[in-house]
Structure formats: structure tokens, C-alpha cells
Coordinates of C-alpha atoms in Angstrom, one line a residue:
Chain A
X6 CA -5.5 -36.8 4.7
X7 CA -7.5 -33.4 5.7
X8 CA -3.8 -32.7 7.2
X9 CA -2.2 -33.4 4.0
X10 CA -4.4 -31.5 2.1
X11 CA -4.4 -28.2 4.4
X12 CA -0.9 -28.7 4.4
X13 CA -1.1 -28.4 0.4
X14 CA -3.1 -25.5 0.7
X15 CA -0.9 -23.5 2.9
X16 CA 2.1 -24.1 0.2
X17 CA 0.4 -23.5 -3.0
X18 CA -1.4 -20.3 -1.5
X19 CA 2.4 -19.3 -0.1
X20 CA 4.4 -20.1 -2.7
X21 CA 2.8 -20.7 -6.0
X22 CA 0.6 -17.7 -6.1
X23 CA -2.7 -19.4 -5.9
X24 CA -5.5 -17.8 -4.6
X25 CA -7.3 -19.4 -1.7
X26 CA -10.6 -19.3 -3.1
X27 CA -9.1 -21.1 -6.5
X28 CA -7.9 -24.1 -4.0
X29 CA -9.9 -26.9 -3.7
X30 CA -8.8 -30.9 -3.3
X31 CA -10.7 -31.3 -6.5
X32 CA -8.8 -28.4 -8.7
X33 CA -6.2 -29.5 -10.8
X34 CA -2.7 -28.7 -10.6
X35 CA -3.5 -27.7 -14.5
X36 CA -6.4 -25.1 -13.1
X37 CA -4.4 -23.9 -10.3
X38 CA -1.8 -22.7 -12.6
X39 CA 0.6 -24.9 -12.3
X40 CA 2.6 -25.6 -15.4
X41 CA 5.0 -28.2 -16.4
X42 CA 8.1 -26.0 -15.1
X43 CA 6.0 -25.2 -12.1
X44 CA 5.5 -28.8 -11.1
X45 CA 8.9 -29.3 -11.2
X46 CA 9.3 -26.6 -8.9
X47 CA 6.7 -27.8 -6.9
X48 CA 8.6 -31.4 -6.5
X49 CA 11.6 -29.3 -4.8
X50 CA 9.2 -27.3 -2.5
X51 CA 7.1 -30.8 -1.7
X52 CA 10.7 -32.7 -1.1
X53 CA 11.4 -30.2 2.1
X54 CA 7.6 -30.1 3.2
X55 CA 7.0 -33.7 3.3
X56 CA 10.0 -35.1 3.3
X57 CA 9.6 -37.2 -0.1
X58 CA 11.1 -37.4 -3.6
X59 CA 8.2 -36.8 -6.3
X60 CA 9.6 -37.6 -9.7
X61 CA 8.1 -36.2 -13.2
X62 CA 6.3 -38.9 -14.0
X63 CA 4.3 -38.7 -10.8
X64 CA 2.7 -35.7 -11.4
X65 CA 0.7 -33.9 -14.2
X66 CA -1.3 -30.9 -14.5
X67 CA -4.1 -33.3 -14.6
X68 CA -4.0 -34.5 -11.1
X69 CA -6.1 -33.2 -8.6
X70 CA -4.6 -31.8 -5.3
X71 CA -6.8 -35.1 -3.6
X72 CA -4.6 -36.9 -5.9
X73 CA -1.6 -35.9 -4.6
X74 CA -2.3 -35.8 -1.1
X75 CA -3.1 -39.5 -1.7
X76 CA 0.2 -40.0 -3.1
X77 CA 2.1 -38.0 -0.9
X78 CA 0.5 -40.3 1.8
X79 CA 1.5 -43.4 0.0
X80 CA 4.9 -42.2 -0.2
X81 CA 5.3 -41.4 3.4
X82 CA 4.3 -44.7 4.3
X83 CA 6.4 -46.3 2.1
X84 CA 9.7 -44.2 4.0
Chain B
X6 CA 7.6 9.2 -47.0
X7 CA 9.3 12.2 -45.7
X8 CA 9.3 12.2 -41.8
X9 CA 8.8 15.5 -39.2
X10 CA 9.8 15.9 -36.2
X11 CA 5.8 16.2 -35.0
X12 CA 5.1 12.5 -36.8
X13 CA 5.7 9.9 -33.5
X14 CA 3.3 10.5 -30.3
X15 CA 4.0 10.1 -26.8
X16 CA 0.5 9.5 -25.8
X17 CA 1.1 7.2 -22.5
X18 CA 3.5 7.1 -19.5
X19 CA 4.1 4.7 -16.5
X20 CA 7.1 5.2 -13.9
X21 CA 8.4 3.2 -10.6
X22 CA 11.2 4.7 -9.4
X23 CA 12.8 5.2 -6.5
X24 CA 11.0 8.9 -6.2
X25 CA 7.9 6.6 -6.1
X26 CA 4.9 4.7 -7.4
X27 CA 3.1 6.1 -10.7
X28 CA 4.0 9.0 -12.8
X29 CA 2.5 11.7 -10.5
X30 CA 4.1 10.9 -7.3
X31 CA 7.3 10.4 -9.1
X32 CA 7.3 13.7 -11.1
X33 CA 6.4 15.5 -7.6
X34 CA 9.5 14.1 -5.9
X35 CA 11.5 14.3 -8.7
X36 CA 10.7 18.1 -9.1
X37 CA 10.8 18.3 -5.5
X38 CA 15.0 17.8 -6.2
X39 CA 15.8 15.3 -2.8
X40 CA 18.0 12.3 -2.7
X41 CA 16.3 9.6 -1.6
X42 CA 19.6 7.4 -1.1
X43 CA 19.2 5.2 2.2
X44 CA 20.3 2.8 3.8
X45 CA 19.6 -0.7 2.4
X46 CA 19.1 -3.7 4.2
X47 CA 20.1 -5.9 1.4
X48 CA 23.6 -4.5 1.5
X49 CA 24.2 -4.2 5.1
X50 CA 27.9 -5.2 6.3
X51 CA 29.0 -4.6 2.3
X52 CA 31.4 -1.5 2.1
X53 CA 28.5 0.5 0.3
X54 CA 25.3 0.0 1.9
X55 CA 22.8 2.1 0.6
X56 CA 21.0 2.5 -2.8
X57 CA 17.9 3.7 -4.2
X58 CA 15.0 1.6 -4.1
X59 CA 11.7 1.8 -5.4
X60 CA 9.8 2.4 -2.2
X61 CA 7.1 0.5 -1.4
X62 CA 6.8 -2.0 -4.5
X63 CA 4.9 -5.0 -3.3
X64 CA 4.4 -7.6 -6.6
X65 CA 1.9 -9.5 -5.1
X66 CA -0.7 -6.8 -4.4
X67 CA 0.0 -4.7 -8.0
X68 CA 0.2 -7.8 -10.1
X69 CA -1.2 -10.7 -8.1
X70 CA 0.5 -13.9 -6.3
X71 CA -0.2 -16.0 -9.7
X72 CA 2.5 -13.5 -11.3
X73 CA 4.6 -12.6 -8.9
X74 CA 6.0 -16.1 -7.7
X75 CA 7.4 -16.7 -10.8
X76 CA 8.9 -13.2 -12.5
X77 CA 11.7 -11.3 -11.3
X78 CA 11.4 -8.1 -9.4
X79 CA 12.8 -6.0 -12.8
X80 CA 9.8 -8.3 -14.5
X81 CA 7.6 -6.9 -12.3
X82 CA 8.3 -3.1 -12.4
X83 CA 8.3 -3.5 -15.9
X84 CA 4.9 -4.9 -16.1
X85 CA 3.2 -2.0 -13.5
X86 CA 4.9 0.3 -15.5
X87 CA 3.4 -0.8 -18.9
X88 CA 0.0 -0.8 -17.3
X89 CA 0.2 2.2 -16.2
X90 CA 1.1 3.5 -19.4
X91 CA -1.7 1.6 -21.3
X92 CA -3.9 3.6 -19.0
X93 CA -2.7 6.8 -19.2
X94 CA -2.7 6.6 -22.8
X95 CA -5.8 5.5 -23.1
X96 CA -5.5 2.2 -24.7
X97 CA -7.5 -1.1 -23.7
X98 CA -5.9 -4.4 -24.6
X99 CA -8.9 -6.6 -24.9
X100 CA -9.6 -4.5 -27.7
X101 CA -6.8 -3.6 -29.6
X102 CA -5.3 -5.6 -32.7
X103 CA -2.7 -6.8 -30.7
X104 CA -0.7 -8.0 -33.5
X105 CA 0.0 -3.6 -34.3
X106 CA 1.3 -3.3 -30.4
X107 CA 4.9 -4.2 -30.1
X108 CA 7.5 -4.2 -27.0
X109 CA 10.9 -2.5 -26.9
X110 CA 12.3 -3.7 -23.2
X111 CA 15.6 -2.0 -22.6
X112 CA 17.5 -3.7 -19.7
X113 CA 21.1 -4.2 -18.9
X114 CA 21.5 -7.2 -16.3
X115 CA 18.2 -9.3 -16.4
X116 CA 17.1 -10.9 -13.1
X117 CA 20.2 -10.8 -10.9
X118 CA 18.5 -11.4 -7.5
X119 CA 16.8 -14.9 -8.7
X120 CA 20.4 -15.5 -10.2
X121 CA 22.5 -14.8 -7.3
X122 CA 19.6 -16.7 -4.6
X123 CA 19.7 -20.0 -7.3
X124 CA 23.4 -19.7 -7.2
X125 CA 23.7 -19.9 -3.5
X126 CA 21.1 -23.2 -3.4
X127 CA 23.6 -24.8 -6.1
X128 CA 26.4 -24.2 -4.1
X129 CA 25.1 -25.0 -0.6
X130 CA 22.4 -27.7 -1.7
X131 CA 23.4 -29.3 -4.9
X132 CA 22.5 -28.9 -8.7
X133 CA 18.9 -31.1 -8.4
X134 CA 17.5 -28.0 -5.6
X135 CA 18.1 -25.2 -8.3
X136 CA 15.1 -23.6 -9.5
X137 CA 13.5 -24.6 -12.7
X138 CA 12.4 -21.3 -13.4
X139 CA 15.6 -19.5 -12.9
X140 CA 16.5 -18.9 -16.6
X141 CA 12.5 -18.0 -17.3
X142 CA 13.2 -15.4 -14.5
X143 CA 16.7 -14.3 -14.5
X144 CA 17.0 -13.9 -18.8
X145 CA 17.1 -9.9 -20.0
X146 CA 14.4 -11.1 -22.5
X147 CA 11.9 -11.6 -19.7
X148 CA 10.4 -8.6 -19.2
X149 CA 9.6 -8.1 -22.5
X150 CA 7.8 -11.6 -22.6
X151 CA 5.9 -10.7 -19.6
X152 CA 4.5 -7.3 -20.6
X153 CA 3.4 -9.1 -23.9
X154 CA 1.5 -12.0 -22.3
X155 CA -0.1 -9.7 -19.9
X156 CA -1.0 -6.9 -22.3
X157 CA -1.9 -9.0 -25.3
X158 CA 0.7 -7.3 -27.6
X159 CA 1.8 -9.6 -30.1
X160 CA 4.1 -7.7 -32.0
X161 CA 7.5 -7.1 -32.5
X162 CA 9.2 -7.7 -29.2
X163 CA 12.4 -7.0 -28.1
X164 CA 15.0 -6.4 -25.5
X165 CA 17.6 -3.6 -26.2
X166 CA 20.8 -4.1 -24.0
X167 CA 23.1 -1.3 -24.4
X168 CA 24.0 -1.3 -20.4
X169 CA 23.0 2.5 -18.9
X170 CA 21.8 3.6 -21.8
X171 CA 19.5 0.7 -22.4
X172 CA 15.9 2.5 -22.1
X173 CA 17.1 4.8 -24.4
X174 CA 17.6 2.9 -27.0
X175 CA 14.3 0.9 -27.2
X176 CA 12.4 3.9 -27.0
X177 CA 14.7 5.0 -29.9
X178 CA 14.3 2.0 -31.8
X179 CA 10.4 1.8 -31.1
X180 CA 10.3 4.9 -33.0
X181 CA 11.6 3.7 -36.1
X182 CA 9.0 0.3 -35.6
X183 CA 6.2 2.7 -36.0
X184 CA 8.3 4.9 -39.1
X185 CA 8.8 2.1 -40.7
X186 CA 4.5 0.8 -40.4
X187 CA 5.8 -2.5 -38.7
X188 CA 3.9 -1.2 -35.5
X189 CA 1.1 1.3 -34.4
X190 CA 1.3 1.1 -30.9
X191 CA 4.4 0.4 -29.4
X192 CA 5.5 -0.2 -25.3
X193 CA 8.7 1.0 -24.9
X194 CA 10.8 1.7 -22.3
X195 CA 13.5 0.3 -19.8
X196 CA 13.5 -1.6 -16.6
X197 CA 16.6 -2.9 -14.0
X198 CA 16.2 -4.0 -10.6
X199 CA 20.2 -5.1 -9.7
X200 CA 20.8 -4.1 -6.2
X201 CA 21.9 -7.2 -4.9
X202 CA 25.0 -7.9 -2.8
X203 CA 27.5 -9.1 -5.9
X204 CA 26.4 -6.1 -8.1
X205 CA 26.6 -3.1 -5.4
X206 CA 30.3 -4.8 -4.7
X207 CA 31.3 -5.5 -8.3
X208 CA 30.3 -1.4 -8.8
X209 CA 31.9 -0.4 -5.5
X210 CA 35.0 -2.6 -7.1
X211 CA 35.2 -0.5 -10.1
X212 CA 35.2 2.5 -7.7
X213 CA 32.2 3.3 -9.9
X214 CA 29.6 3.9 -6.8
X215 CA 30.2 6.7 -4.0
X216 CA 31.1 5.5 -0.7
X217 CA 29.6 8.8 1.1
X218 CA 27.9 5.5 3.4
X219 CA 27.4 8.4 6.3
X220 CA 25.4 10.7 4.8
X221 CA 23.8 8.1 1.7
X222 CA 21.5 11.2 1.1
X223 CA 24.1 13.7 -0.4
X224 CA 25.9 10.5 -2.0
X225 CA 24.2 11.3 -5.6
X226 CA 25.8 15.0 -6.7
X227 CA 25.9 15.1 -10.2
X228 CA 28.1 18.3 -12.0
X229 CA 28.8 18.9 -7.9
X230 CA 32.7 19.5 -7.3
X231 CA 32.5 16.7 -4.9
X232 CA 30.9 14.0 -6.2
X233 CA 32.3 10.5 -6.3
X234 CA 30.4 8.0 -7.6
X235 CA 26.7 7.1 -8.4
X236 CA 24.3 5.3 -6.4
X237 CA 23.3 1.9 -7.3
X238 CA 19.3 2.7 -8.0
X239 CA 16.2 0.6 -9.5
X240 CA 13.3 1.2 -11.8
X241 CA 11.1 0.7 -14.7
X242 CA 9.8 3.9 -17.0
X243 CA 7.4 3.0 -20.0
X244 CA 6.0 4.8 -23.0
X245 CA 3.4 4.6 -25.0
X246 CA 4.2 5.6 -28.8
X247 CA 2.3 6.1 -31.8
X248 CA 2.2 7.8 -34.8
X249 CA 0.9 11.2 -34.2
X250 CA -1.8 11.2 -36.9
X251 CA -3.3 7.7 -35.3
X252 CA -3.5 9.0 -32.4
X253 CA -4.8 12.2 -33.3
X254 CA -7.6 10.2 -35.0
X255 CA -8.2 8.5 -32.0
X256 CA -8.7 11.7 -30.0
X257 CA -5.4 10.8 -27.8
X258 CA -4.0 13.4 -25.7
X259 CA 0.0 13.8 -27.0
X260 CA 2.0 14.8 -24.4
X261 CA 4.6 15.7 -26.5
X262 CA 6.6 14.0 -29.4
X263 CA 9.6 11.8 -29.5
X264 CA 11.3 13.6 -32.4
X265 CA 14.5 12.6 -32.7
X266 CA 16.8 9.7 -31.8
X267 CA 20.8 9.4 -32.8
X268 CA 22.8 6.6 -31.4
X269 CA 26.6 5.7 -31.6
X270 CA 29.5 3.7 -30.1
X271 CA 32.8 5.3 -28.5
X272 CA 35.0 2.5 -29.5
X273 CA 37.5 3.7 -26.9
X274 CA 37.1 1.7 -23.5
X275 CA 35.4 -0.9 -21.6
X276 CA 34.1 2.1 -19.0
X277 CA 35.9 4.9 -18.9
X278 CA 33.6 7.9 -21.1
X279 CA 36.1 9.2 -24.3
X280 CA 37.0 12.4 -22.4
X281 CA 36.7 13.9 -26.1
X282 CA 33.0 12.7 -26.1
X283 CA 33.6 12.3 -30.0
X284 CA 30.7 9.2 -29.5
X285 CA 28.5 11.1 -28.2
X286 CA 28.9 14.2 -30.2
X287 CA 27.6 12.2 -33.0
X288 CA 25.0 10.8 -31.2
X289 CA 23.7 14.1 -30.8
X290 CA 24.3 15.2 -34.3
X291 CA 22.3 12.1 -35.6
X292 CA 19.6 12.8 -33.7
X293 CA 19.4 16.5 -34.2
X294 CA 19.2 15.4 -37.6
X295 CA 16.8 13.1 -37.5
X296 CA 14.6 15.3 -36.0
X297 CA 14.9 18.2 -38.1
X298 CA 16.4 20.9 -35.5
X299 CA 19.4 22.6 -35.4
X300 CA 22.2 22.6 -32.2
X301 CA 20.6 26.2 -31.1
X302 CA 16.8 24.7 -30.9
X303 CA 17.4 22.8 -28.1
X304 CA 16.1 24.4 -24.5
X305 CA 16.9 21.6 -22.4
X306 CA 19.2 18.8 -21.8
X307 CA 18.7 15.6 -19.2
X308 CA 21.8 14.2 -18.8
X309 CA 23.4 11.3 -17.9
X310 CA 25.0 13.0 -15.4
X311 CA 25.9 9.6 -13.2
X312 CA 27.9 11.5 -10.2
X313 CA 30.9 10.3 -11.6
X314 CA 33.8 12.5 -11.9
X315 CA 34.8 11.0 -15.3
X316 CA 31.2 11.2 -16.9
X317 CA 29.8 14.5 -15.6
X318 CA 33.4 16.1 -16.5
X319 CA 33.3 14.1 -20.4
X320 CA 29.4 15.2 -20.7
X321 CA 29.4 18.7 -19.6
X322 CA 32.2 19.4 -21.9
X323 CA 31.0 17.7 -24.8
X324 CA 27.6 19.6 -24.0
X325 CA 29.1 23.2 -23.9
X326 CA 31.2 22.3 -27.3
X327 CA 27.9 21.0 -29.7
X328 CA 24.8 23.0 -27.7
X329 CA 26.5 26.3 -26.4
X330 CA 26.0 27.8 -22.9
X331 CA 21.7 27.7 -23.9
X332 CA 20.0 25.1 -23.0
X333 CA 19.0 24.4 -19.5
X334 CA 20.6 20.7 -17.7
X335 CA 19.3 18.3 -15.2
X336 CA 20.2 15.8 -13.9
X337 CA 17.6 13.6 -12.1
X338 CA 20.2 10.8 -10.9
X339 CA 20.6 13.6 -7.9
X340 CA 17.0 12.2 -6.4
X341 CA 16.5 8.8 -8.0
X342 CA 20.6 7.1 -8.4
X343 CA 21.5 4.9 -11.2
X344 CA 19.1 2.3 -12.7
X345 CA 21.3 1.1 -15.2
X346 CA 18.4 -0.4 -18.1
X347 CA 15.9 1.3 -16.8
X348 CA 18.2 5.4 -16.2
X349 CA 17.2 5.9 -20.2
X350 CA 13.9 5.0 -19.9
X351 CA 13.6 7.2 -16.3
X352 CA 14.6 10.0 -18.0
X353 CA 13.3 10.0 -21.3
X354 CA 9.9 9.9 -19.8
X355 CA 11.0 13.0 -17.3
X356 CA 12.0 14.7 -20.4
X357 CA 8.6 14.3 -21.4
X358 CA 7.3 15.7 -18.5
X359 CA 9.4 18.7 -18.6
X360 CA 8.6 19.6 -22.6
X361 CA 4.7 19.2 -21.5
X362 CA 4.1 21.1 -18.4
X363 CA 7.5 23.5 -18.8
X364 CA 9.3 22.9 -15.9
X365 CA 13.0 21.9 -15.7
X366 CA 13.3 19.8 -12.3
X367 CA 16.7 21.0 -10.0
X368 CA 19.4 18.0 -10.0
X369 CA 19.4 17.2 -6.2
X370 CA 22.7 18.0 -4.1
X371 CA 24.4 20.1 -6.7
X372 CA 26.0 22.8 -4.2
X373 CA 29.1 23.8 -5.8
X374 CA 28.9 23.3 -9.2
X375 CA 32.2 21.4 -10.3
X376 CA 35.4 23.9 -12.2
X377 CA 35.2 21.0 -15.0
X378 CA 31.1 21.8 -15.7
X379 CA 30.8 25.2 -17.9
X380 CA 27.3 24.2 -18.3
X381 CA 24.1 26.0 -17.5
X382 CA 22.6 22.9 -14.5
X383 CA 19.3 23.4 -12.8
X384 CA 19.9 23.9 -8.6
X385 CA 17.8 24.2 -5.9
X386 CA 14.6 24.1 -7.4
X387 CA 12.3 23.6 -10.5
X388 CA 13.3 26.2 -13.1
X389 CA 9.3 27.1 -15.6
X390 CA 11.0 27.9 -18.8
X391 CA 8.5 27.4 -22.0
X392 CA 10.6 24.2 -23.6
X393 CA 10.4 23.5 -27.3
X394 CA 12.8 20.8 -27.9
X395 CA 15.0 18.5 -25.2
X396 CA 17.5 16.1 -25.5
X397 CA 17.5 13.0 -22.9
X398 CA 21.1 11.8 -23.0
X399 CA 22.2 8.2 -22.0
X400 CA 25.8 6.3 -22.2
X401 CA 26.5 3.1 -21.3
X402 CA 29.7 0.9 -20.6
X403 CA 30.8 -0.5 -23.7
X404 CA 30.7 3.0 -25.3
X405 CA 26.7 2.9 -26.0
X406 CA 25.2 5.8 -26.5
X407 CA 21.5 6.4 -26.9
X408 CA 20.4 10.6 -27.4
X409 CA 16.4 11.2 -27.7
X410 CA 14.8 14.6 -29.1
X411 CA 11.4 15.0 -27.5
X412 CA 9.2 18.2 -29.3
X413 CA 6.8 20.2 -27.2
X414 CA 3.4 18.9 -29.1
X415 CA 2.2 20.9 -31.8
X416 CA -1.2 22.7 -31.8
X417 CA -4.0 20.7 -32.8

């Protein structure tokens, strides 16, 4: 999960402009700047990074980053 | 009201051009009359592979990662450049009644590179990998939206798109927002950053762009006998504008005024410049007019002056007809290329620069002055001349042309 949620890290500090300090697994997507056009952006990124499909009803501004490691782990496990 | 030609400020400027980062450096390598054509990595292998770039631009560090993932590059010039306007005019946003500040954006191709990369992942990857936000990046109206949102300006906002002559006209039409009280600050300016693969080969297609690919740095000759083309360029200029007796009572520095502005189609082709340059005659007129000065007031003139044979030949002739053999031309395309939106918005803010300090920069490579130009162009290097009035020219295709009279300020 600590993997996961490094891994998360690396990606939203790379590509999404967020700044390391703002990243915690308790930040939500919505306070990490992530709108609703950048979660759908996100979903692409995440597809090639983990190797999963997250659909828009997954995901909301309100999640936490813990919450989507979580799911991201629940979806590799399903594969 | 009646109007003069003193009544509209330019109080603020901001510049990112290929001659450099921030009004200073760029004035000092603009005077300084070098190309700065080179080679471009982007366009490597294409049959013209240099351009003009703004050297050094890196979004992240002058904006921040949380805005720069998500705007395009002509976004982003746009946005540095209205900062730095802001600042040089003296202005703070948290303060002001942002509801007063408006944005006039010219801009001619919006965000081609995030258009061209999102149409290579439809093609090679399908339609579900493309890029939510390619329309929020790639649409002209962008940059406009940007420099609101970042500078609290909630005004009226809009995006001229009159192709070269783009910058131009929003500075143009920002003048009459604050004549007609709709606005007391306004941002205005122009922006383009289109050297991408498809564009530098649809130019070099229209033969429109010089192909002197061994020696990129004496590519950009305008009114030389040899030029043959311009060279594809970027950039962002932005002004600050207000009406002179606000910031007068404010205690603003005016750097000089933006006096006039005339504006007009050719309605004769597609591209080619009416080599009778009726269009732009009347451009002139009508802003000569507007301003309050007649054909024999004007010292200086920046022209369009692209480096192509057709435009420098229709421009300098049109020139000698309406202004005579006085005032004094430049052309800055010579160091900086062609930024398309943004060439308007280059110059008009160079044409500032020249009315306040007096100094007419040289237009770079302009050895042998072309039999078709019976015009009086600046070589070799700066030419001090006191400088009442100028005119900053700018034509785009489609027949758009923009003219702007900028007024040496008055005593206070």
C-alpha cells in the first residue's frame, strides 16, 4: 500500500502540478487540485501506471489519495 | 465627451519574446538589431528547421506546476506577460475592483502544440486516451481566461483574432473599452506560441517562411533585396491601459499614450497583401484621425515588415505614398521572426519603448536595402531621434489590418 501510495505521489507531483509538500495520503483529490476534468485525466494517466480501468463514478474530489490507493489495490487484485 | 490624443495611458508593459525574458532584456536585444533565428529541435528533419523561440521560458518555475500542467505554452507567455505588466504598472490585484479591469487577448491559432500531441494519441491510441483538457488548452479563448482567473480581472474579456495582426487589434479595441467607461484598467495585448511541426510545414507550404536553413541567422531581412520569407517566431507582449487622468490621479508613471487606432479589411485575397495597400491606407487614415495628427506628425513607423517579398514591397510603398520620405521605419521581425497573435502586440509595446526613451531600434540583417523600398529603414544600429508620434503597423491574412498611434507623453 506505502508502494501504491509513493507511486501516487510520484505522478501527481510529475504530472498534475502538485506540490510535494501539498501531498499527503489524507489530502483530497479536491485539495490537491484536482478537478472534475482533471480526474478524468487522471483516470488515463492511472490506466498506463497501474494497469487498471478507473471509471467516473469511482472517483471524486472527495476521496483521499489513501482512498484510492485502496482501490487501486482492490482493482489489481481483481485483474 | 470629446476625446485627445493624450486621453488613454500606457502605464504598464510585459514582453516574452524571442529577444528574451521581461521587457528590459528584450528591449536590449531588440535594440541590439541580431537575429536570433536557430536551429529548432522541434523541427528537425522538416524542410525549414529553425524558428525563433522564446529562450529559456520554463512554465513551471514562472507560474508554478499547479498551472502549467494544464495551460498551453501561448497560455502561459500570456499569463508572465500580464504579470509583468501589472507590476510595471504599478497595479496590485488583490486590491483592485476587479470588476473595472478587463482582458483584450489577441491570438491567431490558439494552443496548436496540445492540438497536434492529442491528435497523434487519437490516431495512434484511440478516441478514450485523448485528453480531457485539450479544448480548455488548445481554444484561442484560453489565454484570456487564464490571465483573468490569475489576475482577478473580471471584466470584459476577450480574444481578438485577426491572424498577424491580432495583438494589434485588442490593444486597439481596449482603447475604446476605456473611451467608452466600460473599463478602467484594461490587459491588453497578444500572445502565439505555433511552432510546431504541421504549422512551420503548412507556412513553408505557402512558401510564406524563408528556407535560408544554412545560415537561420540572416533568414529574417526585412526591406533587404534578398529576403524570402519570414521566420516562424513566438511570443506574448502585454499592456497596461488606462485613462490618462486615472492614472495621473493615481501618481502612475505614463510611458507614453496609445493615441490612435484605425483598422480595416483588404477584401482582396486569402494572403497575398493588395499591392495597392488601399486597406491599409485607410487603416492609417482612420487612425491618424482618431488621434488627432496629421500624415506629416508622424516620426516613426514599426512595420509589419514580415521578410516577405510581397508584404515589405505592398508596405513600403503604401508608406512612402500616405507618410512621405519623414518618418523613421523599423522593423523588429529582423531580431525576433514572426509571432503571428502575438507580432502586434511585440511591436506595439516596442513602439512604446521607442516614443519613451527616443530611440528607433535598427531592423536586423537589412544589408542592401530592397529597389522596391523607397522608404527611410533603420540599419545597423539604434537611430536617438526625439519621437513625438509612431505608428505600429500590423496585417494579417484575411486582409486584417490593425494601425496604432502611440504619443510621446505629455508634460505633467
Amino acid at each position: 500500500m506505502n508502494d501504491i501510495i509513493e507511486r501516487l505521489g510520484d505522478l501527481l507531483t510529475a504530472r498534475f502540478g502538485v506540490a510535494p509538500a501539498d501531498f499527503s495520503a489524507e489530502a483530497t483529490l479536491g485539495d490537491l487540485d484536482l478537478d472534475s476534468l482533471g480526474l478524468v485525466e487522471f483516470e488515463l494517466v492511472a490506466e498506463k501506471e497501474f494497469g487498471i480501468k478507473i471509471s467516473d463514478e469511482e472517483i471524486s474530489p472527495q476521496n483521499t489519495v489513501s482512498d484510492l490507493a485502496d482501490l487501486i489495490v482492490s482493482k489489481a487484485a481483481a485483474r | 465627451m470629446n476625446w485627445s490624443r493624450f486621453d488613454v495611458a500606457v502605464t504598464g508593459i510585459g514582453m516574452l519574446t524571442p529577444a528574451g525574458i521581461g521587457v528590459n532584456t528584450s528591449w536590449a536585444n531588440i535594440l541590439a538589431g541580431k537575429s536570433l533565428a536557430a536551429p529548432d529541435p522541434a523541427l528537425a528533419g522538416l524542410p525549414v528547421d529553425f524558428s525563433c523561440r522564446v529562450p529559456g521560458f520554463d512554465a513551471e518555475t514562472v507560474l508554478g506546476p499547479k498551472l502549467a500542467w494544464k495551460t498551453d505554452r501561448y497560455t502561459q507567455l500570456a499569463m508572465a506577460a500580464a504579470r509583468e505588466a501589472v507590476a510595471d504598472a504599478g497595479l496590485d490585484p488583490s486590491t483592485w475592483d476587479g470588476a473595472r479591469v478587463g482582458v483584450v487577448i489577441g491570438n491567431a491559432l490558439g494552443g496548436t502544440p496540445t492540438f497536434e500531441a492529442q491528435h497523434n494519441v487519437f490516431r495512434d491510441e484511440g478516441p478514450d486516451e485523448v485528453s480531457p483538457l485539450t479544448i480548455p488548452m488548445m481554444m484561442t479563448s484560453m489565454a484570456a481566461g487564464y490571465v483573468a482567473m490569475d489576475l482577478s480581472a473580471t471584466g470584459p474579456n476577450l480574444v481578438t483574432v485577426t491572424a498577424c495582426a491580432s495583438g494589434g487589434t485588442a490593444i486597439g479595441i481596449a482603447r475604446e473599452l476605456l473611451r467608452c467607461g466600460k473599463c478602467d484598467v484594461v490587459l491588453a495585448g497578444g500572445s502565439e506560441a505555433s511552432v510546431t511541426p504541421l504549422i512551420a510545414s503548412t507556412f513553408a507550404q505557402m512558401k510564406a517562411l524563408s528556407r535560408r536553413t544554412e545560415e537561420p541567422d540572416r533568414a529574417s531581412r526585412p526591406f533587404d533585396a534578398d529576403r524570402n520569407g519570414f521566420v516562424l517566431g513566438e511570443g506574448s507582449a502585454m499592456l497596461v491601459l488606462e485613462r490618462t487622468a486615472d492614472a495621473r490621479a493615481r501618481s502612475a508613471p505614463v510611458r507614453a499614450h496609445l493615441s490612435g487606432f484605425g483598422a480595416s479589411a483588404d477584401a482582396f485575397h486569402a494572403t497575398k497583401p493588395d499591392p495597392a495597400g488601399v486597406g491599409v491606407q485607410q487603416a492609417i487614415e482612420m487612425a491618424l484621425a482618431d488621434a488627432g495628427l496629421c500624415p506629416d506628425e508622424i516620426d516613426h513607423v514599426n512595420a509589419h515588415g514580415t521578410s516577405t517579398q510581397l508584404n515589405d514591397a505592398a508596405e513600403a510603398s503604401m508608406l512612402r505614398r500616405v507618410l512621405g520620405e519623414r518618418p523613421a521605419v523599423t522593423s523588429v521581425k529582423g531580431v525576433t521572426g514572426h509571432s503571428l497573435g502575438g507580432a502586434g502586440a511585440i511591436e506595439a509595446a516596442c513602439t512604446v519603448l521607442s516614443v519613451q526613451h527616443g530611440v528607433v531600434p535598427p531592423t536586423a540583417n537589412l544589408e542592401h536595402q530592397g529597389p522596391d523600398i523607397d522608404i527611410d529603414v533603420v540599419a545597423g544600429a539604434p537611430r536617438e531621434m526625439p519621437i513625438a508620434n509612431a505608428i505600429s503597423n500590423s496585417f494579417g491574412f484575411g486582409g486584417q489590418n490593425a494601425v496604432l498611434v502611440v504619443t510621446a507623453a505629455a508634460a505633467t
